[in-house]
PDB file of C-alpha atoms in Angstrom:
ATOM      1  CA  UNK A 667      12.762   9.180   4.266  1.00  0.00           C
ATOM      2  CA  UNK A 668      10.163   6.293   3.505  1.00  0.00           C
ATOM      3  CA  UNK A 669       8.026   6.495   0.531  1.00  0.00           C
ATOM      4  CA  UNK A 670       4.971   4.516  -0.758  1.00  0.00           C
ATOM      5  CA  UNK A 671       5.318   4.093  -4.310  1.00  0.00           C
ATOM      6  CA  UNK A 672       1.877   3.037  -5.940  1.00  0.00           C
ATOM      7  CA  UNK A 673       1.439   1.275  -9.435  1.00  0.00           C
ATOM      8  CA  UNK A 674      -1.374   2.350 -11.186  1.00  0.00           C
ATOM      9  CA  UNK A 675      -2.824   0.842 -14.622  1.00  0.00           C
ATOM     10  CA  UNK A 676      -5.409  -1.138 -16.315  1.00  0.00           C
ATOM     11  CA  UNK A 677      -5.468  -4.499 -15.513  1.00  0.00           C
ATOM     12  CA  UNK A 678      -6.418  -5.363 -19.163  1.00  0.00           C
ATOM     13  CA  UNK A 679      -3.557  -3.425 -20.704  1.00  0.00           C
ATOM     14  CA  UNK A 680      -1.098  -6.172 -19.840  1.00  0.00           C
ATOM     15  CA  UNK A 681      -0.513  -9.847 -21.909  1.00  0.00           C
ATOM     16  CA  UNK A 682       0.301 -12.834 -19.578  1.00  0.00           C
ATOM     17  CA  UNK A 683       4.204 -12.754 -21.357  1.00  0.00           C
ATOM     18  CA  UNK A 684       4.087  -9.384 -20.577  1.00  0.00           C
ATOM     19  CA  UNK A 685       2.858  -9.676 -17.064  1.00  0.00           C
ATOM     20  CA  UNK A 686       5.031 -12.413 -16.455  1.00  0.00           C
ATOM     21  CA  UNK A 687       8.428 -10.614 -17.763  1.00  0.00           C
ATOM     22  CA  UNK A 688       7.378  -7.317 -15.485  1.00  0.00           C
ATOM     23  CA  UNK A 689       7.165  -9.761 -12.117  1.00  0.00           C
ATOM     24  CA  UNK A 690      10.502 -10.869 -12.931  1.00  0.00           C
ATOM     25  CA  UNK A 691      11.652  -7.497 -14.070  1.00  0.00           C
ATOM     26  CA  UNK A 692      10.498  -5.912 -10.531  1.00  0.00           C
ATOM     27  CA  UNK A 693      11.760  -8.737  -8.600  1.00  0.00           C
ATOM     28  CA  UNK A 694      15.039  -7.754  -9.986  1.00  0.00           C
ATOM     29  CA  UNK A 695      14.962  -4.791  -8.867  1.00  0.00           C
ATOM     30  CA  UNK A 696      13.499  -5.717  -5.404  1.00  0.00           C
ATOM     31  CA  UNK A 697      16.606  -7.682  -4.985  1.00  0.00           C
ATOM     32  CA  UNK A 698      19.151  -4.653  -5.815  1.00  0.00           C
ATOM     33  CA  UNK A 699      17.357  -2.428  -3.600  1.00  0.00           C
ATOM     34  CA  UNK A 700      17.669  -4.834  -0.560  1.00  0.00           C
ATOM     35  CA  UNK A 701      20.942  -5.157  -1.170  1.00  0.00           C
ATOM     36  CA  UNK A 702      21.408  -1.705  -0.785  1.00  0.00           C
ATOM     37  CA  UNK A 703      18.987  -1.361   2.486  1.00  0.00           C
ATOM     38  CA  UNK A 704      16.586   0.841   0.264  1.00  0.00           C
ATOM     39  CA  UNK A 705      14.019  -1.951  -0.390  1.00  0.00           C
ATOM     40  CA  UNK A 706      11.241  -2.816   2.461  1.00  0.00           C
ATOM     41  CA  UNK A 707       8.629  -4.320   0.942  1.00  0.00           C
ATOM     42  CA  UNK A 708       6.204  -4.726  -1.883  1.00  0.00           C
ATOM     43  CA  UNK A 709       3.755  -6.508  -3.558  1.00  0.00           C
ATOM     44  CA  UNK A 710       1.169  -7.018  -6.851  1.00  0.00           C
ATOM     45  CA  UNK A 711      -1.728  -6.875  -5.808  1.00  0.00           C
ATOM     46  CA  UNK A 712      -4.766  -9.524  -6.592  1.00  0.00           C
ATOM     47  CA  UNK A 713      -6.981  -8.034  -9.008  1.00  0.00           C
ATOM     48  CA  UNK A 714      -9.519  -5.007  -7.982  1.00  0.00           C
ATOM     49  CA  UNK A 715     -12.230  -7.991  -8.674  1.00  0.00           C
ATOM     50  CA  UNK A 716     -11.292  -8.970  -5.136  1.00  0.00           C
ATOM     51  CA  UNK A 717     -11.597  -5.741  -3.652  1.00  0.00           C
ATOM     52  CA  UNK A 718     -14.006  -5.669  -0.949  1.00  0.00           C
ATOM     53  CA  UNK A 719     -14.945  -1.669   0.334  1.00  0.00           C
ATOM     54  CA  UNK A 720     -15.644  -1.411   4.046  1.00  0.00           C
ATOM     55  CA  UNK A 721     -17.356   1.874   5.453  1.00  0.00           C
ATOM     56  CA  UNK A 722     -18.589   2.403   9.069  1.00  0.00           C
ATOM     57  CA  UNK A 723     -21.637   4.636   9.760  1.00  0.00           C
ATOM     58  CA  UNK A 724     -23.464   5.585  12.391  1.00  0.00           C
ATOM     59  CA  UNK A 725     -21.743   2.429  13.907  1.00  0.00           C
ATOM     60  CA  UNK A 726     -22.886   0.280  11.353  1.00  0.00           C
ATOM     61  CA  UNK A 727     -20.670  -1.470   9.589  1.00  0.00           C
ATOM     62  CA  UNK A 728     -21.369  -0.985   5.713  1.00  0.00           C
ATOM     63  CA  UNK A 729     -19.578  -4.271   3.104  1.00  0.00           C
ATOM     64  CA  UNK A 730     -19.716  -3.869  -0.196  1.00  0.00           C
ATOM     65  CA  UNK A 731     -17.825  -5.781  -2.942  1.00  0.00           C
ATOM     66  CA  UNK A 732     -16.020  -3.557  -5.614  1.00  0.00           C
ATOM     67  CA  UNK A 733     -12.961  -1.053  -5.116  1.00  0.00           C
ATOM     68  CA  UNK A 734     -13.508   2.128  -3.285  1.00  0.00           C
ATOM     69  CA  UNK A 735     -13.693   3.827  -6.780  1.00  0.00           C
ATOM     70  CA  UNK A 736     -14.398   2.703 -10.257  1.00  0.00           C
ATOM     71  CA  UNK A 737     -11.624   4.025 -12.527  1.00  0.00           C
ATOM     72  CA  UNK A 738     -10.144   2.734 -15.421  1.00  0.00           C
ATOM     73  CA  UNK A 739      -6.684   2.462 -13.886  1.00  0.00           C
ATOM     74  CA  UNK A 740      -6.091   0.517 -10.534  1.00  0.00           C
ATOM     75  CA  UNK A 741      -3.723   0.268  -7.837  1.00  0.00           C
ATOM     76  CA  UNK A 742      -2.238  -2.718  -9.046  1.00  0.00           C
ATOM     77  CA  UNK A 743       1.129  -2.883  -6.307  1.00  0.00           C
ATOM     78  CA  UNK A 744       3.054  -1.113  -4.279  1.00  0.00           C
ATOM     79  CA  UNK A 745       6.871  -0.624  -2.899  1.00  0.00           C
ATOM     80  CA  UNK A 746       7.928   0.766   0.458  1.00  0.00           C
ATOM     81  CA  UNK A 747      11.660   2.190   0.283  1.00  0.00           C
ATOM     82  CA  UNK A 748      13.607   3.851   2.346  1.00  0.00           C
ATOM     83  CA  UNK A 749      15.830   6.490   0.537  1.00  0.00           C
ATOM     84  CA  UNK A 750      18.057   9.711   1.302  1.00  0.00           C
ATOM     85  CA  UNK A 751      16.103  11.990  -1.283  1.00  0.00           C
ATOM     86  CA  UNK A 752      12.316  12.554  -3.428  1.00  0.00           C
ATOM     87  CA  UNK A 753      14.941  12.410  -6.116  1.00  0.00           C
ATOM     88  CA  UNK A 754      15.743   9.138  -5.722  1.00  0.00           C
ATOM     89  CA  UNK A 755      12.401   7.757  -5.062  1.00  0.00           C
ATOM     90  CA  UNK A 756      11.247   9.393  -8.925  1.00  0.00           C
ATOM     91  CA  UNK A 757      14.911   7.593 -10.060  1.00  0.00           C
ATOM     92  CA  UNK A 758      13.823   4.025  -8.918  1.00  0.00           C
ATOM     93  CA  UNK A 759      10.491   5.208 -10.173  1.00  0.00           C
ATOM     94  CA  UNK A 760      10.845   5.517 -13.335  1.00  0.00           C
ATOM     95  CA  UNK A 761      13.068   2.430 -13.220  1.00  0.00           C
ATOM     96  CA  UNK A 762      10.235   0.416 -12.595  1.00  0.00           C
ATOM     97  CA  UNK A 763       8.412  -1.505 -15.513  1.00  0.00           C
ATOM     98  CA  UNK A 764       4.950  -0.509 -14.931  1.00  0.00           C
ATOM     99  CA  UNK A 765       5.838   3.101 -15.368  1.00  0.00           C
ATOM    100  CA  UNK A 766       6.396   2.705 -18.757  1.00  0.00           C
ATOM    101  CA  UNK A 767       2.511   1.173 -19.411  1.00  0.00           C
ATOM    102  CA  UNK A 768       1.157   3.048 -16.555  1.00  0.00           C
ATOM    103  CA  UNK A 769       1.417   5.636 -13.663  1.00  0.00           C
ATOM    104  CA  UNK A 770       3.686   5.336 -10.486  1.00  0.00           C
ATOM    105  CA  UNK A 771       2.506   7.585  -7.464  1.00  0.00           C
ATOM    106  CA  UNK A 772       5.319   8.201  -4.901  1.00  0.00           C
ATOM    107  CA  UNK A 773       4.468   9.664  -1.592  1.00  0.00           C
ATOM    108  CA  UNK A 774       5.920  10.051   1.705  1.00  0.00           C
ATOM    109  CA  UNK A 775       5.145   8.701   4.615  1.00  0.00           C
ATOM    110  CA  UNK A 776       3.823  10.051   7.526  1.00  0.00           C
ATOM    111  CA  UNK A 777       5.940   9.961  11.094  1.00  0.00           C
ATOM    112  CA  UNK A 778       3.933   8.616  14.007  1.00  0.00           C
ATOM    113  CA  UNK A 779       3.767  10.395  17.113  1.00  0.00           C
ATOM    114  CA  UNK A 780       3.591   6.790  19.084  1.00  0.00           C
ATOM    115  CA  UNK A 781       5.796   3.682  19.354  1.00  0.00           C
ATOM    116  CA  UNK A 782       4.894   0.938  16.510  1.00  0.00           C
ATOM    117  CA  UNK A 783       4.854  -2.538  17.216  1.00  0.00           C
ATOM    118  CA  UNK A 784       8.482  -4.018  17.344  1.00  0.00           C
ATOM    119  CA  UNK A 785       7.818  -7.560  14.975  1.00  0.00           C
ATOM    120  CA  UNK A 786       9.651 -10.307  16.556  1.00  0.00           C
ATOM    121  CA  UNK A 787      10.736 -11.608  12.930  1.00  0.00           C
ATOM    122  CA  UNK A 788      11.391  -8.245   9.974  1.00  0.00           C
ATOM    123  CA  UNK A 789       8.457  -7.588   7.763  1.00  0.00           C
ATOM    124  CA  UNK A 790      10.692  -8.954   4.621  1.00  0.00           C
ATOM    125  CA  UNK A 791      10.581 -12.775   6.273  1.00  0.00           C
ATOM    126  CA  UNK A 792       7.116 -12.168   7.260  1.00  0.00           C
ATOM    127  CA  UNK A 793       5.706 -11.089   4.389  1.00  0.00           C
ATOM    128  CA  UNK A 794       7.576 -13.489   2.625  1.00  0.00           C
ATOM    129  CA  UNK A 795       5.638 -16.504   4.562  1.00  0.00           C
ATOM    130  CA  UNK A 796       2.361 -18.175   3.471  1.00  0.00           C
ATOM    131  CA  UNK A 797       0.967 -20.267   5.979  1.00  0.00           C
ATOM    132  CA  UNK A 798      -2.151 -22.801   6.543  1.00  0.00           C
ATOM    133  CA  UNK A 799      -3.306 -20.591   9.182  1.00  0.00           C
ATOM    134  CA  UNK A 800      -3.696 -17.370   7.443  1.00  0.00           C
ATOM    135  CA  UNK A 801      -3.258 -15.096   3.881  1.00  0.00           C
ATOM    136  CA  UNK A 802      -1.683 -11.216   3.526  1.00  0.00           C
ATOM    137  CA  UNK A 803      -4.088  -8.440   3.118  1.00  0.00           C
ATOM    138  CA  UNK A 804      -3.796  -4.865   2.407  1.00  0.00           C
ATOM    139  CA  UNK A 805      -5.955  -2.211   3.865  1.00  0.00           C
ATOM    140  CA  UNK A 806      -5.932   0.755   1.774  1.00  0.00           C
ATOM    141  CA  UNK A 807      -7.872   3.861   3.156  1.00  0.00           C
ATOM    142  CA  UNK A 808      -9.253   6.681   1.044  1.00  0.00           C
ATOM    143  CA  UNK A 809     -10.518  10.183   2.330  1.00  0.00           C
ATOM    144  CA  UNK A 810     -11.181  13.579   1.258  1.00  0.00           C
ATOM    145  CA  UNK A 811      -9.003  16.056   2.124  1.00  0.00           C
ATOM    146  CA  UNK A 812      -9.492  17.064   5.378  1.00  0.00           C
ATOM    147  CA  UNK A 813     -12.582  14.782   6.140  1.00  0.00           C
ATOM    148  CA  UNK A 814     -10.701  14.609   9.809  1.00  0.00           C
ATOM    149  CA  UNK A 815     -10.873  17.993  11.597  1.00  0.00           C
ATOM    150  CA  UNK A 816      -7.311  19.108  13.206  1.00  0.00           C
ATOM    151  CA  UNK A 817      -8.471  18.292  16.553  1.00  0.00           C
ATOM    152  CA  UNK A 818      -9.594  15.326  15.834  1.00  0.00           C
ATOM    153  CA  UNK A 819      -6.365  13.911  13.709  1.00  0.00           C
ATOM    154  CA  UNK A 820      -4.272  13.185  16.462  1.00  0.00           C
ATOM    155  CA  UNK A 821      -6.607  11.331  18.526  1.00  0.00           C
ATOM    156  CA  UNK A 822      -7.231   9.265  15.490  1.00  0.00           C
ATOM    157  CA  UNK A 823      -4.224   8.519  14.719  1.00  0.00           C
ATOM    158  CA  UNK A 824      -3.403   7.681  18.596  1.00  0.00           C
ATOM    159  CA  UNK A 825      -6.365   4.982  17.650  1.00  0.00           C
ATOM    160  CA  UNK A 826      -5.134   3.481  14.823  1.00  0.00           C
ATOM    161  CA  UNK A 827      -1.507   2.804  16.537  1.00  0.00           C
ATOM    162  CA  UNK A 828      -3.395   0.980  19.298  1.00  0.00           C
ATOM    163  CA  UNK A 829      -5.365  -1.355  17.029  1.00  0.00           C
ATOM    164  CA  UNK A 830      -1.696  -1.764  15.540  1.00  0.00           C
ATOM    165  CA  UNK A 831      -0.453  -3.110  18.943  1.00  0.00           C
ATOM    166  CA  UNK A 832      -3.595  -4.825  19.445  1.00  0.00           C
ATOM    167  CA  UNK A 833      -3.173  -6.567  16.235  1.00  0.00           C
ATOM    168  CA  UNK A 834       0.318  -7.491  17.006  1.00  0.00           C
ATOM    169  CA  UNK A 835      -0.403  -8.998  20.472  1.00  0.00           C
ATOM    170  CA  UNK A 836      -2.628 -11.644  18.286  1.00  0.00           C
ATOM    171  CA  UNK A 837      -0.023 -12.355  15.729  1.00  0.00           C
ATOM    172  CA  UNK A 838      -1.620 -10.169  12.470  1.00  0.00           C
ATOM    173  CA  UNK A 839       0.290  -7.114  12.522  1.00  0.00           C
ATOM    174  CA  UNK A 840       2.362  -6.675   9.684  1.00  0.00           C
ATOM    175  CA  UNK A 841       2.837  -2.897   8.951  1.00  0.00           C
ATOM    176  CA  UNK A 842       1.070   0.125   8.623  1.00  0.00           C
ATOM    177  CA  UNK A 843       1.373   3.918   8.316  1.00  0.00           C
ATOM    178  CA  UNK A 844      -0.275   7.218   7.521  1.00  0.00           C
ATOM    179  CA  UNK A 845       0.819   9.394   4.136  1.00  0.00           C
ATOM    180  CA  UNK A 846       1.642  12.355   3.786  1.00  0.00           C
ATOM    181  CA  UNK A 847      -0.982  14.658   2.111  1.00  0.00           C
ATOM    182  CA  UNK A 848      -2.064  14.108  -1.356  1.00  0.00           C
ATOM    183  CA  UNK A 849      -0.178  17.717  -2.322  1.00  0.00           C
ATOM    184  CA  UNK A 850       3.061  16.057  -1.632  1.00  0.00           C
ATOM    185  CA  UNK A 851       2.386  13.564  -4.354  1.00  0.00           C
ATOM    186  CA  UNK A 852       4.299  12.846  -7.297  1.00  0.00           C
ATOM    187  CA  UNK A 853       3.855  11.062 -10.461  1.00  0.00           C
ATOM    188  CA  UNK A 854       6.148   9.126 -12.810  1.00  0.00           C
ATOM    189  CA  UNK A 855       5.250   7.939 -16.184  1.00  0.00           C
ATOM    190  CA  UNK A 856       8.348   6.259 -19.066  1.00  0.00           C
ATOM    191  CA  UNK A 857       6.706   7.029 -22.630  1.00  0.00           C
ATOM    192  CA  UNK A 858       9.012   6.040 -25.431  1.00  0.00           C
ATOM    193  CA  UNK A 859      12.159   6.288 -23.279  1.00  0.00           C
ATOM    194  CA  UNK A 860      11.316  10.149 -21.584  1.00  0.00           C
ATOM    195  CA  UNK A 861      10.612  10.596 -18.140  1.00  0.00           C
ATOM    196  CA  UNK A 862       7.826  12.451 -17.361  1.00  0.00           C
ATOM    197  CA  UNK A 863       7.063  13.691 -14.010  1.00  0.00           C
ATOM    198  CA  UNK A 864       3.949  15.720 -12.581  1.00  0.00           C
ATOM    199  CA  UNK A 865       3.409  16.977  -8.984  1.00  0.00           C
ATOM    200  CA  UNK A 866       0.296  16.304  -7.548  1.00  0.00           C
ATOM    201  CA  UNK A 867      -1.519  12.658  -6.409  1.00  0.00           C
ATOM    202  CA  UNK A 868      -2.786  10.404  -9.660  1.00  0.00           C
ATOM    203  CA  UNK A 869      -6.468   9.505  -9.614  1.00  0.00           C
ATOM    204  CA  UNK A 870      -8.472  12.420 -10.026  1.00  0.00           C
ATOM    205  CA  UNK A 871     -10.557  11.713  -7.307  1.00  0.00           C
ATOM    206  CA  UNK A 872     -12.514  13.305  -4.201  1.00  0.00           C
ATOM    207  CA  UNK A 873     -11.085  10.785  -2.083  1.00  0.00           C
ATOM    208  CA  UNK A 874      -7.539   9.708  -1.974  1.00  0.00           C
ATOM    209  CA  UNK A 875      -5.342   7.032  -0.210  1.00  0.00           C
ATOM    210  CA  UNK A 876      -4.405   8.199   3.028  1.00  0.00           C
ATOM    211  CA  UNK A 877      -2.861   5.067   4.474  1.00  0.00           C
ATOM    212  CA  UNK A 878      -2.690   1.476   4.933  1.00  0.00           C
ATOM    213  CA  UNK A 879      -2.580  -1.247   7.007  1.00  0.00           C
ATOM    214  CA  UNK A 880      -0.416  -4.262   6.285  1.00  0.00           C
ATOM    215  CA  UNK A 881      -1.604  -7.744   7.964  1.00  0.00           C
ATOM    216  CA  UNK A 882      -2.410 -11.516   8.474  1.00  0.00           C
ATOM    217  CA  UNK A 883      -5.547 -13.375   8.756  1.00  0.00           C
ATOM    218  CA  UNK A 884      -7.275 -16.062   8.511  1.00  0.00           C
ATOM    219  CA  UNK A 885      -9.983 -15.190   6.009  1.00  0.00           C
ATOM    220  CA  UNK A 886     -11.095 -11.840   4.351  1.00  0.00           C
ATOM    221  CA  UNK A 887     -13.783 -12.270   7.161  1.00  0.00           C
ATOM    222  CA  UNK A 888     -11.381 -11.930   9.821  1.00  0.00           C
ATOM    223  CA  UNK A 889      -9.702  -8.761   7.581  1.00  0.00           C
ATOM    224  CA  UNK A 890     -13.748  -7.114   7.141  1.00  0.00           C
ATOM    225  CA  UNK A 891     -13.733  -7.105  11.089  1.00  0.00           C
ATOM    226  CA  UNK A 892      -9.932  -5.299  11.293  1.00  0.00           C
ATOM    227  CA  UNK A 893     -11.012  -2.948   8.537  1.00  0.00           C
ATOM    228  CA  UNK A 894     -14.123  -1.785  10.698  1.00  0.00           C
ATOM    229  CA  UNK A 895     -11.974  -1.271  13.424  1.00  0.00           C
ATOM    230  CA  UNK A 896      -9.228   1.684  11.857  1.00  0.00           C
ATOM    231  CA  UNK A 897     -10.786   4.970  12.500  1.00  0.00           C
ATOM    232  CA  UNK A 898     -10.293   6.016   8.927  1.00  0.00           C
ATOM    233  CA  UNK A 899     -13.337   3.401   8.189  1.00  0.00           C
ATOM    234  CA  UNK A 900     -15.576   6.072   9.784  1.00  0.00           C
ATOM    235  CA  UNK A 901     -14.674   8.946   7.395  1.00  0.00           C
ATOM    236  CA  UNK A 902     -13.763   7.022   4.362  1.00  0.00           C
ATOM    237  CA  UNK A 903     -13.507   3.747   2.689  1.00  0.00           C
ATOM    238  CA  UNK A 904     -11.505   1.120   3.772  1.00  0.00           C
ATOM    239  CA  UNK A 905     -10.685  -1.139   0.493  1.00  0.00           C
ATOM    240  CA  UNK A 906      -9.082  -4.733   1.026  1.00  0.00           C
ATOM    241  CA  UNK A 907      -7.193  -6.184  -1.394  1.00  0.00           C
ATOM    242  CA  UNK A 908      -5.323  -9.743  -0.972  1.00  0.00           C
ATOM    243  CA  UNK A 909      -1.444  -9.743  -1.725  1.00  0.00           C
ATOM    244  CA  UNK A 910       0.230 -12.287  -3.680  1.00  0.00           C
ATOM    245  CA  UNK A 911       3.093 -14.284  -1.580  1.00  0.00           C
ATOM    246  CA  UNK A 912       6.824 -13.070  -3.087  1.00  0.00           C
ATOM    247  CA  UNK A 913      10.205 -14.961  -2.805  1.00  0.00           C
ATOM    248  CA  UNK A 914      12.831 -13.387  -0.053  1.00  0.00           C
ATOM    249  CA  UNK A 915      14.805 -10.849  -2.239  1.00  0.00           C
ATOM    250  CA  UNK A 916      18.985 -10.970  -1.505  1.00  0.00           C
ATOM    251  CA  UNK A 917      20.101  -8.691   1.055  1.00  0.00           C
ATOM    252  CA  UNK A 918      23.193  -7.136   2.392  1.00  0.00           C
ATOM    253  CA  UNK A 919      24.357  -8.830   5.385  1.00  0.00           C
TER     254      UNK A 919
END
C-alpha cells in the first residue's frame, strides 16, 4: 500500500541548526527506506510564501498569491512510501523528526482506474535532477468533501490521468495521484518521547488535500497553466509550491 505522509508545522518554530540537523536527519532516513524498497520520494517544501492558489470558475482562470488556507501550521514536505501495513506507515512516522515539533498526516493513496504514464527514467533519478531548462513543482489540491458528485468522480478522474499522459508526452510528468478520503487519515505527533496518534485528517479545515500532481517546468508560469488544467481546479484550489532539489538516496540493487 502507498501512503502520502504530510509534514505539518510552523515555519517559524524551527532555528536554522535545527532546520539544518532535521534535513540531514530525514535524509537518513530516506536512505534506509530505499534501501529497503519502502522509500519513493519526498521533499521540503519552499516556504508557503511561494505558494501561489489557482482556482478555475466559470472558465476563468482565478491566480492568487498565498496558500490555499491561512493556518498557523503548513505543509512543509512530504514522503511517498510504499509499505505492507498503516502500522508501519505511523512506525516510520513517528520516526521522522518533524513529528516531534509538529504534525505528520499519513494517508493512503488512491488506485487509478487507468494506466499512468510509464517514465522512461524512475521518479527517484528524476526528481533528483535540476536542470537549466526547468524547476520541480508540486500541485497540491484541496476540496470539500464531496464537492465532486459520484457521477461525476470517475469522469474526473479519467481527466486528470489524460493531462498526466499529456504532460508526459512533453517531458513534465513526474507523478501524481488521488488520496484516499480525509476519514482514512491519520495523525502522528512525538511529545517528550510518547507517541501520540489520532484518526482523522490534521487541519481543521472545510477543504482538504485530495491529491497532487508531481512535475517539471520551466517557470511557475508554465506550472499556473498545468494547474488550470486538473479538473480538481474547478471545484477547489489548486496550491503550487516549488520543491527543493535532494541528493539520490542509496538503494538496494
Amino acid at each position: 500500500m502507498k501512503y502520502m505522509l504530510m509534514i505539518y508545522g510552523a515555519e517559524e518554530g524551527w532555528t536554522e541548526d535545527e532546520r539544518e540537523r532535521c534535513m540531514l536527519d530525514s535524509m537518513a532516513i530516506c536512505d534506509e527506506l530505499a534501501v529497503e524498497g519502502k522509500w519513493l520520494d519526498s521533499s521540503p517544501l519552499h516556504s508557503v510564501t511561494t505558494a501561489t492558489s489557482v482556482r478555475v470558475r466559470d472558465g476563468k482562470c482565478e491566480v492568487t498569491d498565498g496558500p490555499f488556507a491561512e493556518t498557523t501550521e503548513q505543509l512543509g514536505g512530504y514522503y511517498i512510501i510504499d509499505v505492507p501495513t498503516r502500522d508501519e506507515a505511523v512506525a516510520i512516522a513517528s520516526r521522522l523528526p518533524p513529528a516531534k515539533k509538529g504534525t505528520v498526516e499519513i494517508r493512503p493513496l488512491l488506485p487509478v482506474p487507468m494506466p499512468m504514464p510509464l517514465l522512461s527514467e524512475d521518479l527517484i533519478s528524476l526528481r533528483t535532477k535540476e536542470t537549466d531548462a526547468g524547476k520541480d513543482y508540486i500541485v497540491l489540491l484541496y476540496a470539500a468533501e464531496g464537492a465532486w458528485p459520484p457521477e461525476e468522480h470517475s469522469a474526473a478522474l479519467e481527466e486528470s490521468i489524460r493531462l498526466c499522459h499529456e504532460l508526459h508526452e512533453q517531458g513534465s510528468y513526474r507523478a501524481a495521484a488521488p488520496l484516499q478520503s480525509p476519514t482514512t487519515a491519520t495523525c502522528v505527533r512525538v511529545r517528550g518521547g510518547i507517541q501520540e496518534i489520532v484518526d482523522g485528517p490534521f487541519p481543521e479545515t472545510k477543504e482538504q488535500l485530495g491529491g497532487y500532481f508531481l512535475i517539471h517546468v520551466t517557470d511557475l508560469d508554465q506550472a499556473i497553466a498545468v494547474a488550470s488544467k486538473i479538473p480538481g481546479a474547478r471545484r477547489g484550489t489548486a496550491e503550487i509550491r516549488p520543491l527543493f532539489p535532494l541528493p539520490v538516496p542509496h538503494r538496494s540493487g
